[in-house]
Each structure stands twice: as C-alpha cells, then as structure tokens.
Amino acid sequence: MAESGLAREILERVRACLPHGASHALHEPTFHGNEWEYVKRCIDTGWVSTAGQYVDEFENRLVALTGAKHAVATNTGTAALHVCLKIAGVQAGDEIVVPALTFVATANAVSYCGAIPHFADVSETTLGLDPAKLAQHLKRTTEKADGACRNRATGRRIRAVVPMHTFGHPVDLVALDPVCREFGLVLIEDAAESLGSHYRGRHTGTRGLAGALSFNGNKIVTTGGGGAVLTDSPELARAARHMTTTARVGTGWEFVHDQVGYNYRLPNLNAALGLAQLEQLPALLKRKRELAARYIKGFAEFRGARAFEAPEFAESNYWLNTLLLDADRAAERDAVLKTLNDHGVGARPAWRLMHRLPMYGDCPRMDLGVAEDLERRIINLPSSAHLA
Ligand SMILES: Cc1ncc(COP(=O)(O)O)c(C=O)c1O
C-alpha cells in the first residue's frame, strides 16, 4: 500500500503531539503508586482470592468516586454487564437495544441472557447512541402490547437499552430519558470505557438502573482484569453480589447455593492493584485530558481530519483519542493506519460494527448510516496517560 500524502501529514502532526521516542502503543497502563505494596501484602498474607480487605476497599472507593450508592466488583467488565442485564430482569427472547458501534462484549452480554441485540445507530456528536434516531425508529417499528414495547416484525418484547460511552465520551442521556419512558425501556449503561467521565455533573454509569465498568489492562485504571456493577438500589446490589459469588448462602463450612450463580467475584489480588490505581485516578484523568487537548489543538487547522472533541455537556476521560477523517478522505483510512503503525505510532480502526459480525448478522437493526460512516473514518491514536 503506497504511503499517501495525507498519511505522512497525519503522522507528522501526531508525532508533534507525543513525546520523542521510538514507538508509542495505543494504550498502556501506568503504575506509579502503591501497586507493589498492596499486591505484595496480598501475597504475604495469603489473601489472594475472592475474599479479602481490598475487594471491599476497592468497592468503597468506587462508590466515593462515582457517587453510585453501591458498587459490586466483578472479574471482568463483561461479567458486570451480564449481571446488570440479569438484575434488570432481562429474559431469554427479549430484545435489547445496543449501539452497532461498540466492543463485542456489549452484544455478547445480551446473548448470554438468551436475549437478542437490536442494533441502533450512533450520533457523530457523541459517537454513542443517538436518542432522537432511536425514538423515530421505535415509533415506526414497535407497538405497545400488555404494557410492553413489542417489535412488530419479530413479535418480541424490547425490554432495555444499553448506551455505551464510546472511548469515554458520555452519551446524551437526558435526551435518552424520554425515549426510555415512552417505550418502557430499562436503562443500563455500558460505562466500561468511561471511568472518571461525567455527564452534566453526574458520573457515567449512574443514571440508569445499573451500569457496568471495566478495569481491563487497556482501561484508564486497571485491575489486570476486572469490572464493577454500579447501582443505587440496595436490592439490586444485593442480587448482584449474590449472583457473582455463586449464589452461596450461609457462611459456614457447608456449600449451599440457592440459584444458578456465577463465579464472577473480583479476586483480592486484582482489587489490590485496582485500589492503588484508583488512588491515582485524578492525576491520570488530568494527563489524559491534557493529551486530548494537544491532539485537538494539533489538528484544529488541519484539512483532511480532526481530533474528536466531546460536546460541552460532557466531561470525558478521553480514554481513547480519536481522529476522524473527513468524509472525502475515508478511503485513505487503511493507508493512514499502516503509515502510523509502520512508524511506531500504535493506531487502530474502530471495532467492526456488530451487525457485520457473523453471529449478529441476522439481528434486528435500524438504519445504521452514521455508524457505518464513522466506521470508515475513525482512527484511534496513542492515548496512554504517560504520553501527556
Ligand atoms: C464498551 C465495552 N464494553 C464492555 C467491555 C468489557 O470489559 P472487559 O474486557 O473487562 O470484559 C469493554 C472492554 O473491554 C468495552 O470497551
């Protein structure tokens, strides 16, 4: 693939935003705090598994940081999403609205419940679910029957909507509220990428019935692998805690379980790492926002692409910075990606859209014009906090 003039110019601009160095990964964790000390304490004391003080401390710290009343730590963000859907009462055969532009875990969690993802389009302003377009689609294609919103084509109930805060940028949740009300949809937020992001002063993942966070190694804060369910409901938090600890009842030496549970609890070892990371969240956020500002400024006068800037109602964590190629330069996306990566700049395209994946090709969906357009134009740029 020949190196295009645009690719070269983008490479120079991106380099000018980054520190001097041979190569920069797309995203790397930053360990500058108490990580060693806390993890070592787990090993020294033998408390490495799913019981131990760090899991509770990690959850308490999440409550303080997000303003959610309850946080239940899980061993992946995918598990947290699965549990959110279960405690929201999602049943096999339900349809659940999810954006077509997302990481596959959003749709997979729906499938784990035996439910069917119903793919929705996104907005170019937020890169997340477009509430107005969803409302029009539901008006045209659903009917109310027995108090439920039914897809006229499939006859299935549409029970919930799962907006995802793409690359950390909050979805316009106030605009989504009336849509949820009108069609009786439960709101569950996939906030896997948006720890530290606020929407109109409120932390992402705390507006709906429940929200899921991820602490995978590529996120702003990592536990190695991990996640959490956020909710304000004590009953739902209790249900989530029970479900994630194999639904074990009693604390004696007998193993008794009262439902089909999951082994989803976050181990103490991971929580220890995560607690040390959470202590540094304000500093990490500051650096990530500084790096984003540098990209935005660096591409402000550029012809051919711009760095995505979150709308003013959003306070984004800028987990992954995004370059949006102009529509008439979309054909050069792969050449730009190749040039960047050939020169040590870790860049990647957006995820393959959900309805293009073999297992989700037959799922219901609305017109996905914006997601399809963005898929051709998105390039994620190196975003590690230490690059600021
Ligand atoms: C949007 C989204 N949802 C869900 C997940 C799942 O999180 P995990 O990898 O911790 O299972 C991720 C991240 O990996 C994600 O980016």
Short mmCIF file of C-alpha atoms and ligand atoms in Angstrom, two decimals:
data_model
loop_
_atom_site.label_atom_id
_atom_site.label_comp_id
_atom_site.label_asym_id
_atom_site.label_seq_id
_atom_site.Cartn_x
_atom_site.Cartn_y
_atom_site.Cartn_z
CA MET A 1 0.00 0.00 0.00
CA ALA A 2 1.57 3.30 -1.11
CA GLU A 3 2.10 5.93 1.56
CA SER A 4 -0.30 8.81 0.84
CA GLY A 5 0.45 12.48 1.36
CA LEU A 6 -2.35 12.62 3.92
CA ALA A 7 -0.87 9.71 5.84
CA ARG A 8 2.52 11.43 6.03
CA GLU A 9 0.99 14.72 7.18
CA ILE A 10 -1.09 12.96 9.85
CA LEU A 11 1.98 11.08 11.05
CA GLU A 12 3.88 14.37 11.46
CA ARG A 13 1.00 16.02 13.35
CA VAL A 14 0.52 13.03 15.66
CA ARG A 15 4.24 12.87 16.37
CA ALA A 16 4.25 16.55 17.26
CA CYS A 17 1.65 15.81 19.97
CA LEU A 18 3.68 12.96 21.50
CA PRO A 19 6.92 12.85 23.45
CA HIS A 20 10.04 11.94 21.49
CA GLY A 21 10.51 8.20 21.41
CA ALA A 22 10.80 5.26 19.08
CA SER A 23 7.28 3.94 19.46
CA HIS A 24 4.05 4.56 21.31
CA ALA A 25 1.47 1.85 21.99
CA LEU A 26 -2.24 2.60 21.62
CA HIS A 27 -2.76 2.30 25.36
CA GLU A 28 -0.55 1.16 28.21
CA PRO A 29 -1.20 1.09 31.96
CA THR A 30 0.65 3.44 34.29
CA PHE A 31 1.87 2.07 37.64
CA HIS A 32 3.33 4.83 39.78
CA GLY A 33 1.62 4.40 43.14
CA ASN A 34 1.08 1.76 45.81
CA GLU A 35 0.57 -1.15 43.37
CA TRP A 36 3.59 -3.20 44.51
CA GLU A 37 2.92 -2.62 48.17
CA TYR A 38 -0.75 -3.65 48.06
CA VAL A 39 -0.23 -6.67 45.80
CA LYS A 40 2.71 -7.81 47.92
CA ARG A 41 0.54 -7.55 51.03
CA CYS A 42 -1.94 -9.99 49.44
CA ILE A 43 0.84 -12.46 48.74
CA ASP A 44 2.45 -12.02 52.15
CA THR A 45 -0.85 -12.62 53.94
CA GLY A 46 -2.16 -15.31 51.60
CA TRP A 47 -5.33 -13.35 50.80
CA VAL A 48 -5.15 -13.60 47.04
CA SER A 49 -8.59 -14.86 46.09
CA THR A 50 -12.16 -13.58 46.24
CA ALA A 51 -12.20 -12.78 49.96
CA GLY A 52 -10.03 -10.08 51.45
CA GLN A 53 -9.98 -6.45 52.52
CA TYR A 54 -9.00 -4.97 49.17
CA VAL A 55 -12.19 -6.06 47.39
CA ASP A 56 -14.30 -4.15 49.94
CA GLU A 57 -11.94 -1.17 49.88
CA PHE A 58 -11.98 -1.14 46.10
CA GLU A 59 -15.79 -1.13 46.08
CA ASN A 60 -15.94 1.63 48.68
CA ARG A 61 -13.54 3.74 46.66
CA LEU A 62 -15.67 3.25 43.55
CA VAL A 63 -18.74 4.41 45.46
CA ALA A 64 -16.88 7.54 46.58
CA LEU A 65 -15.57 8.26 43.09
CA THR A 66 -18.74 7.67 41.08
CA GLY A 67 -21.44 8.75 43.50
CA ALA A 68 -23.27 5.43 42.93
CA LYS A 69 -24.78 4.13 46.17
CA HIS A 70 -23.40 0.63 45.57
CA ALA A 71 -20.56 -0.96 43.64
CA VAL A 72 -20.13 -4.71 43.20
CA ALA A 73 -16.71 -5.74 41.89
CA THR A 74 -16.52 -8.47 39.24
CA ASN A 75 -13.68 -10.29 37.48
CA THR A 76 -14.38 -8.67 34.08
CA GLY A 77 -16.39 -5.81 32.69
CA THR A 78 -18.23 -8.31 30.52
CA ALA A 79 -19.36 -10.15 33.67
CA ALA A 80 -20.51 -6.82 35.13
CA LEU A 81 -22.62 -6.17 32.03
CA HIS A 82 -24.07 -9.67 32.14
CA VAL A 83 -25.04 -9.19 35.78
CA CYS A 84 -26.54 -5.73 35.09
CA LEU A 85 -28.84 -7.29 32.50
CA LYS A 86 -29.77 -10.21 34.78
CA ILE A 87 -30.67 -7.99 37.74
CA ALA A 88 -32.68 -5.76 35.39
CA GLY A 89 -34.84 -8.80 34.65
CA VAL A 90 -33.77 -9.40 31.06
CA GLN A 91 -35.29 -12.69 29.92
CA ALA A 92 -34.48 -15.13 27.14
CA GLY A 93 -36.23 -13.94 23.99
CA ASP A 94 -36.18 -10.23 24.91
CA GLU A 95 -34.66 -7.73 22.52
CA ILE A 96 -32.16 -5.28 23.95
CA VAL A 97 -31.16 -2.10 22.13
CA VAL A 98 -27.38 -1.70 21.86
CA PRO A 99 -25.29 0.53 19.60
CA ALA A 100 -23.83 -1.04 16.46
CA LEU A 101 -20.59 0.81 17.19
CA THR A 102 -19.31 -0.90 20.33
CA PHE A 103 -16.94 -3.54 21.60
CA VAL A 104 -18.43 -7.00 21.12
CA ALA A 105 -18.91 -7.52 24.89
CA THR A 106 -22.00 -5.26 24.89
CA ALA A 107 -23.80 -7.55 22.45
CA ASN A 108 -22.32 -10.73 23.94
CA ALA A 109 -23.68 -9.92 27.42
CA VAL A 110 -27.15 -9.68 25.85
CA SER A 111 -26.64 -13.08 24.20
CA TYR A 112 -25.52 -14.67 27.50
CA CYS A 113 -29.04 -13.90 28.79
CA GLY A 114 -30.58 -15.66 25.80
CA ALA A 115 -31.76 -12.23 24.63
CA ILE A 116 -31.26 -10.69 21.19
CA PRO A 117 -29.33 -7.48 20.49
CA HIS A 118 -31.25 -4.92 18.47
CA PHE A 119 -28.70 -2.61 16.87
CA ALA A 120 -29.11 1.14 16.97
CA ASP A 121 -27.31 3.96 15.21
CA VAL A 122 -24.97 6.47 16.86
CA SER A 123 -24.50 10.22 16.75
CA GLU A 124 -21.47 11.92 15.26
CA THR A 125 -21.58 14.43 18.13
CA THR A 126 -21.05 11.87 20.92
CA LEU A 127 -20.02 8.70 18.98
CA GLY A 128 -22.63 6.97 21.18
CA LEU A 129 -26.29 6.01 20.80
CA ASP A 130 -28.46 8.62 19.03
CA PRO A 131 -31.63 9.06 21.17
CA ALA A 132 -33.65 11.00 18.56
CA LYS A 133 -33.00 8.47 15.83
CA LEU A 134 -33.83 5.62 18.20
CA ALA A 135 -37.14 7.28 19.11
CA GLN A 136 -38.12 7.62 15.44
CA HIS A 137 -37.19 4.01 14.79
CA LEU A 138 -39.18 2.68 17.76
CA LYS A 139 -42.19 4.81 16.78
CA ARG A 140 -42.18 3.32 13.30
CA THR A 141 -41.48 -0.31 14.15
CA THR A 142 -42.96 -1.13 17.56
CA GLU A 143 -46.34 -1.35 19.24
CA LYS A 144 -47.50 -1.36 22.84
CA ALA A 145 -48.99 -4.70 23.89
CA ASP A 146 -49.76 -5.64 27.53
CA GLY A 147 -47.76 -2.64 28.68
CA ALA A 148 -44.66 -3.82 26.82
CA CYS A 149 -42.94 -2.42 23.77
CA ARG A 150 -43.03 -5.06 21.03
CA ASN A 151 -41.06 -5.20 17.83
CA ARG A 152 -43.86 -5.59 15.22
CA ALA A 153 -41.58 -7.55 12.87
CA THR A 154 -40.38 -10.15 15.38
CA GLY A 155 -43.17 -10.04 17.97
CA ARG A 156 -40.52 -9.88 20.69
CA ARG A 157 -40.51 -7.53 23.65
CA ILE A 158 -37.90 -4.77 23.62
CA ARG A 159 -37.01 -4.57 27.28
CA ALA A 160 -33.91 -2.43 27.75
CA VAL A 161 -31.47 -0.08 26.12
CA VAL A 162 -27.71 -0.19 26.75
CA PRO A 163 -25.97 3.02 25.66
CA MET A 164 -22.19 2.74 25.60
CA HIS A 165 -20.00 5.76 26.35
CA THR A 166 -17.68 5.35 23.39
CA PHE A 167 -13.97 5.89 24.09
CA GLY A 168 -15.04 7.55 27.37
CA HIS A 169 -17.35 10.19 25.84
CA PRO A 170 -20.76 10.37 27.53
CA VAL A 171 -23.92 9.66 25.53
CA ASP A 172 -26.61 12.37 25.67
CA LEU A 173 -28.52 10.67 28.48
CA VAL A 174 -31.03 13.47 29.11
CA ALA A 175 -32.24 13.04 25.54
CA LEU A 176 -32.49 9.28 26.11
CA ASP A 177 -34.67 9.57 29.26
CA PRO A 178 -37.94 10.41 27.45
CA VAL A 179 -37.32 7.60 24.96
CA CYS A 180 -36.95 5.12 27.82
CA ARG A 181 -40.12 6.49 29.42
CA GLU A 182 -42.22 6.49 26.24
CA PHE A 183 -41.29 2.93 25.27
CA GLY A 184 -40.96 1.48 28.78
CA LEU A 185 -37.27 0.58 28.36
CA VAL A 186 -34.94 -0.08 31.26
CA LEU A 187 -31.71 1.95 31.04
CA ILE A 188 -28.47 0.01 31.63
CA GLU A 189 -25.23 1.86 30.89
CA ASP A 190 -22.14 0.25 29.43
CA ALA A 191 -19.64 2.57 31.12
CA ALA A 192 -16.75 0.14 30.60
CA GLU A 193 -14.61 2.83 28.97
CA SER A 194 -15.73 5.87 30.93
CA LEU A 195 -14.44 5.72 34.50
CA GLY A 196 -13.95 9.36 35.51
CA SER A 197 -16.29 10.72 32.80
CA HIS A 198 -19.23 12.85 33.86
CA TYR A 199 -22.42 13.72 32.06
CA ARG A 200 -23.90 17.04 33.23
CA GLY A 201 -22.03 16.67 36.51
CA ARG A 202 -23.01 13.06 37.11
CA HIS A 203 -20.68 10.09 36.71
CA THR A 204 -21.40 7.84 33.75
CA GLY A 205 -23.00 4.53 34.68
CA THR A 206 -25.09 6.04 37.47
CA ARG A 207 -28.14 7.37 35.65
CA GLY A 208 -29.83 4.11 34.71
CA LEU A 209 -30.97 1.18 36.81
CA ALA A 210 -27.38 -0.12 36.74
CA GLY A 211 -24.10 0.50 34.95
CA ALA A 212 -21.01 -1.57 34.19
CA LEU A 213 -17.36 -0.52 34.46
CA SER A 214 -14.29 -2.36 33.13
CA PHE A 215 -10.79 -2.47 34.60
CA ASN A 216 -9.19 -4.44 31.80
CA GLY A 217 -5.48 -3.80 31.24
CA ASN A 218 -6.21 -1.30 28.47
CA LYS A 219 -8.55 0.93 30.53
CA ILE A 220 -7.73 4.20 32.31
CA VAL A 221 -7.44 2.27 35.59
CA THR A 222 -6.71 -1.46 35.63
CA THR A 223 -7.05 -4.40 37.99
CA GLY A 224 -5.41 -6.67 35.40
CA GLY A 225 -8.89 -7.92 34.57
CA GLY A 226 -11.98 -6.73 36.32
CA GLY A 227 -15.20 -4.79 36.33
CA ALA A 228 -17.93 -3.48 38.56
CA VAL A 229 -21.69 -3.12 38.68
CA LEU A 230 -22.90 0.32 39.81
CA THR A 231 -26.42 0.79 41.12
CA ASP A 232 -28.35 2.96 43.58
CA SER A 233 -30.69 0.13 44.53
CA PRO A 234 -29.78 -1.86 47.66
CA GLU A 235 -31.90 -4.81 46.45
CA LEU A 236 -30.20 -4.91 43.06
CA ALA A 237 -26.76 -4.57 44.67
CA ARG A 238 -27.60 -7.49 46.95
CA ALA A 239 -28.81 -9.54 43.97
CA ALA A 240 -25.63 -8.69 42.03
CA ARG A 241 -23.39 -9.63 44.96
CA HIS A 242 -25.22 -12.93 45.43
CA MET A 243 -25.18 -13.78 41.73
CA THR A 244 -21.44 -13.03 41.40
CA THR A 245 -20.48 -15.27 44.33
CA THR A 246 -22.07 -18.49 43.00
CA ALA A 247 -25.29 -17.66 44.88
CA ARG A 248 -23.86 -19.21 48.01
CA VAL A 249 -25.97 -18.97 51.14
CA GLY A 250 -24.65 -19.06 54.68
CA THR A 251 -21.05 -18.65 55.74
CA GLY A 252 -20.38 -21.94 57.46
CA TRP A 253 -18.41 -24.88 56.09
CA GLU A 254 -21.28 -26.23 54.04
CA PHE A 255 -21.58 -25.31 50.40
CA VAL A 256 -25.19 -24.41 49.77
CA HIS A 257 -26.41 -22.42 46.77
CA ASP A 258 -29.96 -21.24 46.14
CA GLN A 259 -29.88 -20.42 42.42
CA VAL A 260 -27.65 -20.78 39.38
CA GLY A 261 -24.94 -18.27 40.24
CA TYR A 262 -21.70 -17.18 38.62
CA ASN A 263 -18.09 -17.23 39.77
CA TYR A 264 -17.67 -13.57 38.86
CA ARG A 265 -16.22 -12.03 42.05
CA LEU A 266 -13.06 -9.94 41.68
CA PRO A 267 -10.06 -11.57 43.43
CA ASN A 268 -8.33 -9.64 46.23
CA LEU A 269 -5.06 -9.62 44.26
CA ASN A 270 -6.73 -7.73 41.42
CA ALA A 271 -8.57 -5.42 43.80
CA ALA A 272 -5.26 -4.54 45.49
CA LEU A 273 -3.83 -3.44 42.15
CA GLY A 274 -7.05 -1.60 41.35
CA LEU A 275 -7.17 0.25 44.66
CA ALA A 276 -3.66 1.59 44.11
CA GLN A 277 -4.73 2.63 40.61
CA LEU A 278 -7.91 4.37 41.80
CA GLU A 279 -5.80 6.44 44.19
CA GLN A 280 -4.17 7.91 41.07
CA LEU A 281 -7.33 8.46 39.04
CA PRO A 282 -7.39 12.28 39.38
CA ALA A 283 -3.79 12.51 38.13
CA LEU A 284 -4.47 10.05 35.29
CA LEU A 285 -7.56 11.99 34.22
CA LYS A 286 -5.64 15.24 34.18
CA ARG A 287 -2.94 13.78 31.95
CA LYS A 288 -5.39 12.14 29.58
CA ARG A 289 -7.30 15.37 29.15
CA GLU A 290 -4.05 17.24 28.53
CA LEU A 291 -3.09 14.77 25.81
CA ALA A 292 -6.55 15.08 24.22
CA ALA A 293 -6.28 18.88 24.24
CA ARG A 294 -2.93 18.57 22.47
CA TYR A 295 -4.43 16.37 19.70
CA ILE A 296 -7.45 18.69 19.35
CA LYS A 297 -5.21 21.73 19.00
CA GLY A 298 -2.75 19.86 16.78
CA PHE A 299 -5.45 19.07 14.23
CA ALA A 300 -7.51 22.26 14.60
CA GLU A 301 -6.36 23.84 11.35
CA PHE A 302 -5.76 20.58 9.54
CA ARG A 303 -7.51 19.73 6.28
CA GLY A 304 -8.43 16.07 5.97
CA ALA A 305 -9.07 15.06 9.60
CA ARG A 306 -9.90 16.39 13.04
CA ALA A 307 -9.39 15.09 16.56
CA PHE A 308 -12.74 14.28 18.20
CA GLU A 309 -13.80 16.69 20.93
CA ALA A 310 -16.59 15.73 23.34
CA PRO A 311 -19.64 18.06 23.44
CA GLU A 312 -19.76 20.68 26.16
CA PHE A 313 -22.30 18.76 28.30
CA ALA A 314 -19.71 16.02 28.68
CA GLU A 315 -16.64 15.84 30.85
CA SER A 316 -14.88 12.97 29.13
CA ASN A 317 -11.98 10.93 30.45
CA TYR A 318 -10.65 10.80 26.85
CA TRP A 319 -9.84 7.14 27.33
CA LEU A 320 -9.02 6.68 23.65
CA ASN A 321 -8.31 9.65 21.43
CA THR A 322 -9.94 9.57 18.04
CA LEU A 323 -9.03 11.07 14.74
CA LEU A 324 -11.99 11.48 12.37
CA LEU A 325 -11.01 11.56 8.73
CA ASP A 326 -13.04 13.91 6.55
CA ALA A 327 -15.70 12.01 4.60
CA ASP A 328 -13.89 12.51 1.29
CA ARG A 329 -10.65 11.06 2.75
CA ALA A 330 -12.22 7.92 4.27
CA ALA A 331 -10.79 5.73 1.51
CA GLU A 332 -7.31 6.53 2.86
CA ARG A 333 -8.00 5.17 6.35
CA ASP A 334 -6.02 1.95 5.95
CA ALA A 335 -3.08 3.77 4.35
CA VAL A 336 -3.02 6.18 7.32
CA LEU A 337 -3.21 3.28 9.79
CA LYS A 338 -0.37 1.50 8.02
CA THR A 339 1.87 4.56 7.96
CA LEU A 340 1.25 5.30 11.63
CA ASN A 341 1.93 1.73 12.74
CA ASP A 342 4.94 1.35 10.41
CA HIS A 343 6.44 4.35 12.19
CA GLY A 344 5.81 3.12 15.71
CA VAL A 345 2.56 5.01 16.36
CA GLY A 346 0.04 2.47 17.69
CA ALA A 347 -3.22 3.29 15.91
CA ARG A 348 -6.25 1.18 15.10
CA PRO A 349 -9.63 1.46 13.42
CA ALA A 350 -12.95 1.35 15.26
CA TRP A 351 -14.41 -2.07 16.03
CA ARG A 352 -16.03 -3.93 13.15
CA LEU A 353 -19.70 -2.97 13.55
CA MET A 354 -21.79 -5.54 15.39
CA HIS A 355 -24.21 -6.32 12.55
CA ARG A 356 -21.26 -7.24 10.33
CA LEU A 357 -20.09 -9.99 12.72
CA PRO A 358 -21.24 -13.47 11.67
CA MET A 359 -23.13 -14.26 14.87
CA TYR A 360 -25.05 -10.95 14.83
CA GLY A 361 -25.76 -10.56 11.10
CA ASP A 362 -29.41 -11.58 11.43
CA CYS A 363 -30.28 -9.47 14.48
CA PRO A 364 -32.87 -6.71 14.18
CA ARG A 365 -31.47 -3.28 13.47
CA MET A 366 -32.34 0.20 12.39
CA ASP A 367 -30.69 2.26 9.69
CA LEU A 368 -27.03 2.40 10.75
CA GLY A 369 -25.83 5.09 8.35
CA VAL A 370 -23.87 7.17 10.85
CA ALA A 371 -22.17 4.16 12.48
CA GLU A 372 -21.22 2.87 9.03
CA ASP A 373 -19.84 6.26 8.06
CA LEU A 374 -17.87 6.59 11.31
CA GLU A 375 -16.50 3.05 10.97
CA ARG A 376 -14.80 4.16 7.74
CA ARG A 377 -13.38 7.35 9.29
CA ILE A 378 -12.29 6.55 12.86
CA ILE A 379 -8.64 6.13 13.77
CA ASN A 380 -7.76 5.70 17.45
CA LEU A 381 -4.47 7.28 18.47
CA PRO A 382 -1.98 6.55 21.28
CA SER A 383 -3.70 7.59 24.50
CA SER A 384 -1.68 6.36 27.48
CA ALA A 385 -1.65 8.85 30.35
CA HIS A 386 2.15 8.90 30.44
CA LEU A 387 2.24 10.42 26.96
CA ALA A 388 0.98 13.78 28.28
C1 LIG B 1 -17.56 -0.95 25.52
C2 LIG B 1 -17.04 -2.10 26.31
N1 LIG B 1 -17.92 -2.92 26.91
C3 LIG B 1 -17.50 -3.95 27.64
C4 LIG B 1 -16.17 -4.23 27.80
C5 LIG B 1 -15.80 -5.46 28.53
O1 LIG B 1 -14.90 -5.30 29.51
P1 LIG B 1 -13.86 -6.48 29.90
O2 LIG B 1 -12.81 -6.50 28.83
O3 LIG B 1 -13.35 -6.04 31.22
O4 LIG B 1 -14.63 -7.74 29.96
C6 LIG B 1 -15.21 -3.37 27.21
C7 LIG B 1 -13.76 -3.50 27.37
O5 LIG B 1 -13.01 -4.33 27.24
C8 LIG B 1 -15.66 -2.30 26.43
O6 LIG B 1 -14.80 -1.49 25.81
#
